[in-house]
């Protein structure tokens, strides 16, 4: 049998063609007929088969008894949770139960669409997610500028003449906050039609290797580079926002704010000569169609929010925001808040509605910084976190000072994990509820069509049946929500879902609620939420009002999806700021820039560490899959030969890397693609922790980059962790 399945691993969201025989997967390849990815696939996509078949993947709930986990029935597992979770809430208050939400949640509609429900039922301030290890600065800056945190413009690569990539390596990552399957093919096409690709990165990356131009940049200095580019745009008369002008607020404030950052003033700090900085600004200004794109390298630093903001300021000032071939806003078919409500104006965003108990960090979009989770668990007093629910989250490896997180988890009164593995984090749980193999779920990407290089609607149905009795993740979350609400372990998640959906539909549709619910009655769970959103959305059938419009059935029937066309300009319709304009100079970001000024002349540490991504790895959780794990050792410390000589180490030698809060050991790989003074170790490794069940990963555990990093460093306005450019020392391993 041939099946169509959207890959749930990374943001490229490629369509896969999966063949099965007698309930077993026989092959996985790229789906040629996918209207969006056209057959593109990477080795991780093929590995969904290995994930499905992995004997270590959990298939039964586990309950910890003493030091061992025992298999349990679903009823026993929920009974255990019902006996302990509400007790923690009752004894210590709602905030005593925290929620930790990891990256794979964004790739499963059964998780993502049900997280808000669980969060509401828990009613806790202590919500921590991978967003504050990743893109929160961009969400914040876009929220401030455009009025919603998912109104993030993406490069219109297929129509651009110049793409400048800052702090991203889409050749390895396949794109982020930018759903762009087959980046390589699109970059090649860009160059074939005479366009240019420029990369600015402390490492001459795989993306830099196919680019026309590469500049090294000192880690953490993007805010200075970008401010200087803005300075150059104003100074040299290149500010031409053109059709955007009527909607831009704050142009003069931006000009004033960048005054201290002349290219000559920042050159040493960035490691980029002033003429090159001016040339970068000029190239962007002069190109008919151009786009500056910044990603995780620009976020995971002390001035991540300011850097993320200045990227869009530059696109706006050069007239490349919201124009063909520039940085454009997708219009998603479902779940996009920027297609709802009154076009062109809205409530804007508010942050800091509450603060973290110990450090007083502001809430941002309902979350607190992941780097503060451990202190909320360790610090006694009213509101101390005593229990935790993790959803597809592995902070022990993925967040800075992971050892401290592990100790904090070990001290909890109660912990529940919804996960596929018994790993470095979930080994601390008292109950583990197994998530499902992606091949057993229907799939729609909830966030990624809002970030896609082309508008489209794609759905894939389950490839294989769910094993008898295995609850889908949306039901697991609904049952956890029921328990947190005090409904006990026996609550029927399907009935509760019905009740909650009816309540929401009644609120939105009023008298038409019964008719609307009847329209979507063929679906349950996440599919029903999807059909509701799709039909009410910008391409939807309006529940019959626009008979040609989309319904989930119509999308499901179109295997390979429905193309909804190239991106179109959306300003001012997209805006949800209170002013109805693009806020080019939000006060909190101007304040960050003023703060950064004081650090313009800070001395460079002799050696700083950065991460890296590699095609055969995905954060911390795919190292147990043999086809990805085999081959050369990937968790190496890349080091410039000059630096190796300075430290007296040679290729292949093991070194001890000492960071602000810990140390790790890894073999050295000499590589002149590194900027001198910068070394690189990938994150997500360190699978040598006892008590886990990841046999393949344990064979070559690698070193945990996050054991070295400093959980005290963060971008202040967004709470995002600083994961790049942290000072380390190297010594030969004893
Ligand atoms: N130093 C450094 N640290 C980093 C980064 C970096 O660049 N440098 N990157 C950061 C970024 S961008 C991110 S997004 C985070 C990621 O960090 P996390 O959000 O913690 O994600 P992962 O490390 O990928 O761990 C995913 C967890 O989900 C489980 N899982 C996988 N699939 C499923 C599923 O379908 N269902 C369920 N229930 N569970 C599943 C896995 O077993 C694993 O426990 O790491 C961050 N950490
Ligand atoms: N194969 C693979 N794909 C993935 C993942 C994975 O782990 N493996 N993870 C997924 C996730 S969760 C995410 S968020 C995305 C991230 O996707 P990308 O943003 O493309 O992430 P990286 O490949 O880490 O690229 C970041 C680049 O920033 C550079 N850099 C580091 N510090 C600085 C700095 O201070 N300034 C500048 N300008 N550059 C800097 C690094 O050298 C690196 O080349 O990838 C996703 N895709
Ligand atoms: S690029 Fe990402 S979405 Fe595409 S096959 Fe690879 S892992 Fe899956
Ligand atoms: Mo991420």
CSV table of N, CA and C in Angstrom, one decimal, residues 4-18 25 28-29 34 37 40-52 57 102-112 173-175 179 392 420 436-448 458-463 473 617-619 621-622 625 628:
chain,number,residue,atom,x,y,z
A,4,UNK,N,0.5,8.6,1.9
A,4,UNK,CA,1.1,9.9,1.9
A,4,UNK,C,1.2,10.4,3.3
A,5,UNK,N,2.4,10.9,3.7
A,5,UNK,CA,2.6,11.3,5.1
A,5,UNK,C,3.5,12.5,5.2
A,6,UNK,N,3.1,13.5,5.9
A,6,UNK,CA,3.9,14.7,6.0
A,6,UNK,C,5.0,14.4,7.1
A,7,UNK,N,6.2,14.7,6.9
A,7,UNK,CA,7.3,14.4,7.8
A,7,UNK,C,7.2,15.3,9.1
A,8,UNK,N,7.2,14.7,10.2
A,8,UNK,CA,7.0,15.5,11.5
A,8,UNK,C,8.3,15.9,12.1
A,9,UNK,N,9.4,15.7,11.5
A,9,UNK,CA,10.7,15.8,12.2
A,9,UNK,C,11.2,17.3,12.2
A,10,UNK,N,11.2,18.0,11.1
A,10,UNK,CA,11.7,19.3,11.2
A,10,UNK,C,10.8,20.3,10.4
A,11,UNK,N,11.2,21.5,10.4
A,11,UNK,CA,10.3,22.6,9.9
A,11,UNK,C,10.1,22.6,8.4
A,12,UNK,N,10.9,21.8,7.7
A,12,UNK,CA,10.7,21.7,6.2
A,12,UNK,C,9.4,21.1,5.8
A,13,UNK,N,8.9,20.2,6.7
A,13,UNK,CA,7.5,19.6,6.5
A,13,UNK,C,7.4,18.9,5.2
A,14,UNK,N,8.4,18.1,4.8
A,14,UNK,CA,8.3,17.4,3.5
A,14,UNK,C,7.2,16.3,3.4
A,15,UNK,N,6.7,16.2,2.3
A,15,UNK,CA,5.7,15.1,2.0
A,15,UNK,C,6.5,13.8,1.8
A,16,UNK,N,6.1,12.7,2.5
A,16,UNK,CA,6.8,11.4,2.3
A,16,UNK,C,5.8,10.5,1.6
A,17,UNK,N,6.4,9.6,0.8
A,17,UNK,CA,5.6,8.4,0.3
A,17,UNK,C,6.0,7.2,1.1
A,18,UNK,N,5.1,6.6,1.8
A,18,UNK,CA,5.5,5.5,2.6
A,18,UNK,C,4.7,4.2,2.1
A,25,UNK,N,6.3,-1.3,7.4
A,25,UNK,CA,6.8,-0.3,6.5
A,25,UNK,C,7.9,-0.9,5.7
A,28,UNK,N,10.4,4.3,2.6
A,28,UNK,CA,10.0,5.7,2.7
A,28,UNK,C,10.8,6.5,1.7
A,29,UNK,N,10.1,7.3,0.9
A,29,UNK,CA,10.8,8.2,0.0
A,29,UNK,C,10.1,9.5,-0.1
A,34,UNK,N,3.8,15.8,-3.9
A,34,UNK,CA,3.5,16.8,-2.9
A,34,UNK,C,3.7,18.2,-3.5
A,37,UNK,N,6.6,20.1,-1.4
A,37,UNK,CA,8.0,19.7,-1.3
A,37,UNK,C,8.5,18.9,-2.5
A,40,UNK,N,11.3,16.2,-2.2
A,40,UNK,CA,12.5,16.3,-1.4
A,40,UNK,C,12.4,15.5,-0.1
A,41,UNK,N,13.5,15.0,0.3
A,41,UNK,CA,13.5,14.2,1.6
A,41,UNK,C,15.0,14.3,2.1
A,42,UNK,N,15.2,14.1,3.4
A,42,UNK,CA,16.5,14.0,4.0
A,42,UNK,C,16.6,12.7,4.8
A,43,UNK,N,17.7,12.3,5.2
A,43,UNK,CA,17.8,11.0,5.9
A,43,UNK,C,16.9,10.9,7.2
A,44,UNK,N,16.6,12.0,7.8
A,44,UNK,CA,15.8,11.9,9.0
A,44,UNK,C,14.3,11.5,8.6
A,45,UNK,N,13.9,11.9,7.4
A,45,UNK,CA,12.6,11.6,6.9
A,45,UNK,C,12.5,10.1,6.7
A,46,UNK,N,13.5,9.5,6.2
A,46,UNK,CA,13.6,8.0,6.0
A,46,UNK,C,13.5,7.3,7.3
A,47,UNK,N,14.1,8.0,8.3
A,47,UNK,CA,14.2,7.3,9.6
A,47,UNK,C,12.9,7.3,10.4
A,48,UNK,N,11.8,7.8,9.9
A,48,UNK,CA,10.5,7.7,10.6
A,48,UNK,C,10.1,6.2,10.7
A,49,UNK,N,10.7,5.4,9.7
A,49,UNK,CA,10.5,4.0,9.7
A,49,UNK,C,11.2,3.4,10.9
A,50,UNK,N,12.5,3.8,11.1
A,50,UNK,CA,13.3,3.3,12.2
A,50,UNK,C,12.7,3.7,13.6
A,51,UNK,N,12.2,4.9,13.6
A,51,UNK,CA,11.5,5.4,14.8
A,51,UNK,C,10.3,4.5,15.1
A,52,UNK,N,9.6,4.2,14.1
A,52,UNK,CA,8.4,3.4,14.3
A,52,UNK,C,8.8,2.0,14.8
A,57,UNK,N,11.6,2.3,21.6
A,57,UNK,CA,10.4,3.3,21.7
A,57,UNK,C,9.4,2.8,22.7
A,102,UNK,N,8.3,20.5,24.9
A,102,UNK,CA,9.5,20.4,24.0
A,102,UNK,C,9.2,20.6,22.5
A,103,UNK,N,10.2,20.6,21.7
A,103,UNK,CA,10.1,20.9,20.3
A,103,UNK,C,9.2,20.0,19.5
A,104,UNK,N,9.2,18.6,19.7
A,104,UNK,CA,8.3,17.8,18.9
A,104,UNK,C,6.8,18.1,19.1
A,105,UNK,N,6.5,18.8,20.1
A,105,UNK,CA,5.1,19.2,20.3
A,105,UNK,C,4.6,20.1,19.2
A,106,UNK,N,5.5,20.9,18.6
A,106,UNK,CA,5.1,21.8,17.5
A,106,UNK,C,4.9,21.0,16.2
A,107,UNK,N,5.3,19.7,16.2
A,107,UNK,CA,5.2,18.9,15.0
A,107,UNK,C,4.1,17.9,15.1
A,108,UNK,N,3.2,18.0,16.1
A,108,UNK,CA,2.1,17.0,16.2
A,108,UNK,C,0.9,17.8,16.6
A,109,UNK,N,-0.1,17.7,15.8
A,109,UNK,CA,-1.3,18.5,16.1
A,109,UNK,C,-2.0,18.0,17.3
A,110,UNK,N,-1.9,16.7,17.6
A,110,UNK,CA,-2.5,16.1,18.8
A,110,UNK,C,-1.9,16.6,20.1
A,111,UNK,N,-0.6,17.1,20.0
A,111,UNK,CA,0.0,17.7,21.1
A,111,UNK,C,-0.3,19.2,21.1
A,112,UNK,N,0.1,19.9,20.0
A,112,UNK,CA,0.1,21.3,20.0
A,112,UNK,C,-1.4,21.9,20.3
A,173,UNK,N,20.0,22.5,8.7
A,173,UNK,CA,18.8,22.5,9.5
A,173,UNK,C,17.5,22.3,8.7
A,174,UNK,N,17.7,22.5,7.4
A,174,UNK,CA,16.5,22.6,6.5
A,174,UNK,C,15.5,23.7,6.8
A,175,UNK,N,16.1,24.7,7.4
A,175,UNK,CA,15.3,26.0,7.6
A,175,UNK,C,14.5,26.0,8.9
A,179,UNK,N,9.7,27.7,6.5
A,179,UNK,CA,9.4,26.3,6.0
A,179,UNK,C,9.7,26.3,4.5
A,392,UNK,N,7.1,15.8,25.4
A,392,UNK,CA,8.1,15.8,24.4
A,392,UNK,C,9.2,16.8,24.6
A,420,UNK,N,8.4,9.5,24.0
A,420,UNK,CA,8.6,8.3,23.2
A,420,UNK,C,9.7,7.4,23.8
A,436,UNK,N,2.6,8.6,20.6
A,436,UNK,CA,2.5,7.6,19.5
A,436,UNK,C,3.5,7.8,18.5
A,437,UNK,N,3.8,6.7,17.8
A,437,UNK,CA,4.6,6.8,16.5
A,437,UNK,C,3.9,7.8,15.6
A,438,UNK,N,4.6,8.7,15.0
A,438,UNK,CA,3.9,9.7,14.1
A,438,UNK,C,3.1,9.0,13.0
A,439,UNK,N,3.5,7.8,12.7
A,439,UNK,CA,2.8,7.1,11.6
A,439,UNK,C,1.4,6.6,12.0
A,440,UNK,N,1.1,6.7,13.3
A,440,UNK,CA,-0.2,6.3,13.8
A,440,UNK,C,-1.2,7.5,13.9
A,441,UNK,N,-0.7,8.7,13.6
A,441,UNK,CA,-1.5,9.9,13.7
A,441,UNK,C,-1.8,10.5,12.4
A,442,UNK,N,-3.0,11.2,12.3
A,442,UNK,CA,-3.2,12.1,11.2
A,442,UNK,C,-2.3,13.3,11.4
A,443,UNK,N,-2.0,14.1,10.3
A,443,UNK,CA,-1.1,15.2,10.5
A,443,UNK,C,-1.4,16.4,9.7
A,444,UNK,N,-1.4,17.5,10.3
A,444,UNK,CA,-1.4,18.9,9.7
A,444,UNK,C,-0.4,19.7,10.5
A,445,UNK,N,0.4,20.4,9.8
A,445,UNK,CA,1.3,21.3,10.5
A,445,UNK,C,0.6,22.5,11.0
A,446,UNK,N,0.5,22.7,12.3
A,446,UNK,CA,-0.2,23.8,12.9
A,446,UNK,C,0.5,25.2,12.7
A,447,UNK,N,1.8,25.3,13.2
A,447,UNK,CA,2.5,26.6,13.0
A,447,UNK,C,3.1,26.8,11.6
A,448,UNK,N,3.6,25.7,11.0
A,448,UNK,CA,4.5,26.0,9.8
A,448,UNK,C,3.9,26.6,8.6
A,458,UNK,N,-2.1,21.0,3.4
A,458,UNK,CA,-1.8,19.6,3.2
A,458,UNK,C,-2.2,18.9,4.5
A,459,UNK,N,-2.8,17.7,4.3
A,459,UNK,CA,-3.2,16.9,5.5
A,459,UNK,C,-2.8,15.4,5.1
A,460,UNK,N,-2.2,14.7,6.1
A,460,UNK,CA,-2.0,13.3,5.8
A,460,UNK,C,-2.7,12.4,6.9
A,461,UNK,N,-3.3,11.4,6.5
A,461,UNK,CA,-4.1,10.5,7.4
A,461,UNK,C,-3.1,9.5,8.0
A,462,UNK,N,-3.5,8.8,9.1
A,462,UNK,CA,-2.6,7.8,9.7
A,462,UNK,C,-2.2,6.8,8.7
A,463,UNK,N,-1.0,6.4,8.8
A,463,UNK,CA,-0.4,5.3,7.9
A,463,UNK,C,-0.7,4.0,8.4
A,473,UNK,N,-2.2,11.0,21.6
A,473,UNK,CA,-1.7,12.0,22.5
A,473,UNK,C,-2.7,13.1,22.9
A,617,UNK,N,21.1,14.4,12.5
A,617,UNK,CA,20.8,14.5,14.0
A,617,UNK,C,19.7,15.5,14.1
A,618,UNK,N,18.9,15.4,15.2
A,618,UNK,CA,17.8,16.4,15.4
A,618,UNK,C,17.7,16.6,16.9
A,619,UNK,N,18.3,17.7,17.3
A,619,UNK,CA,18.3,18.0,18.8
A,619,UNK,C,18.7,16.8,19.5
A,621,UNK,N,17.1,13.8,20.2
A,621,UNK,CA,16.3,12.5,20.4
A,621,UNK,C,16.3,11.6,19.2
A,622,UNK,N,17.2,11.8,18.2
A,622,UNK,CA,17.2,10.8,17.1
A,622,UNK,C,18.4,10.0,17.1
A,625,UNK,N,18.5,6.0,16.5
A,625,UNK,CA,18.1,5.3,15.2
A,625,UNK,C,19.3,5.0,14.4
A,628,UNK,N,20.8,6.7,11.3
A,628,UNK,CA,21.3,8.1,11.5
A,628,UNK,C,22.5,8.1,12.4
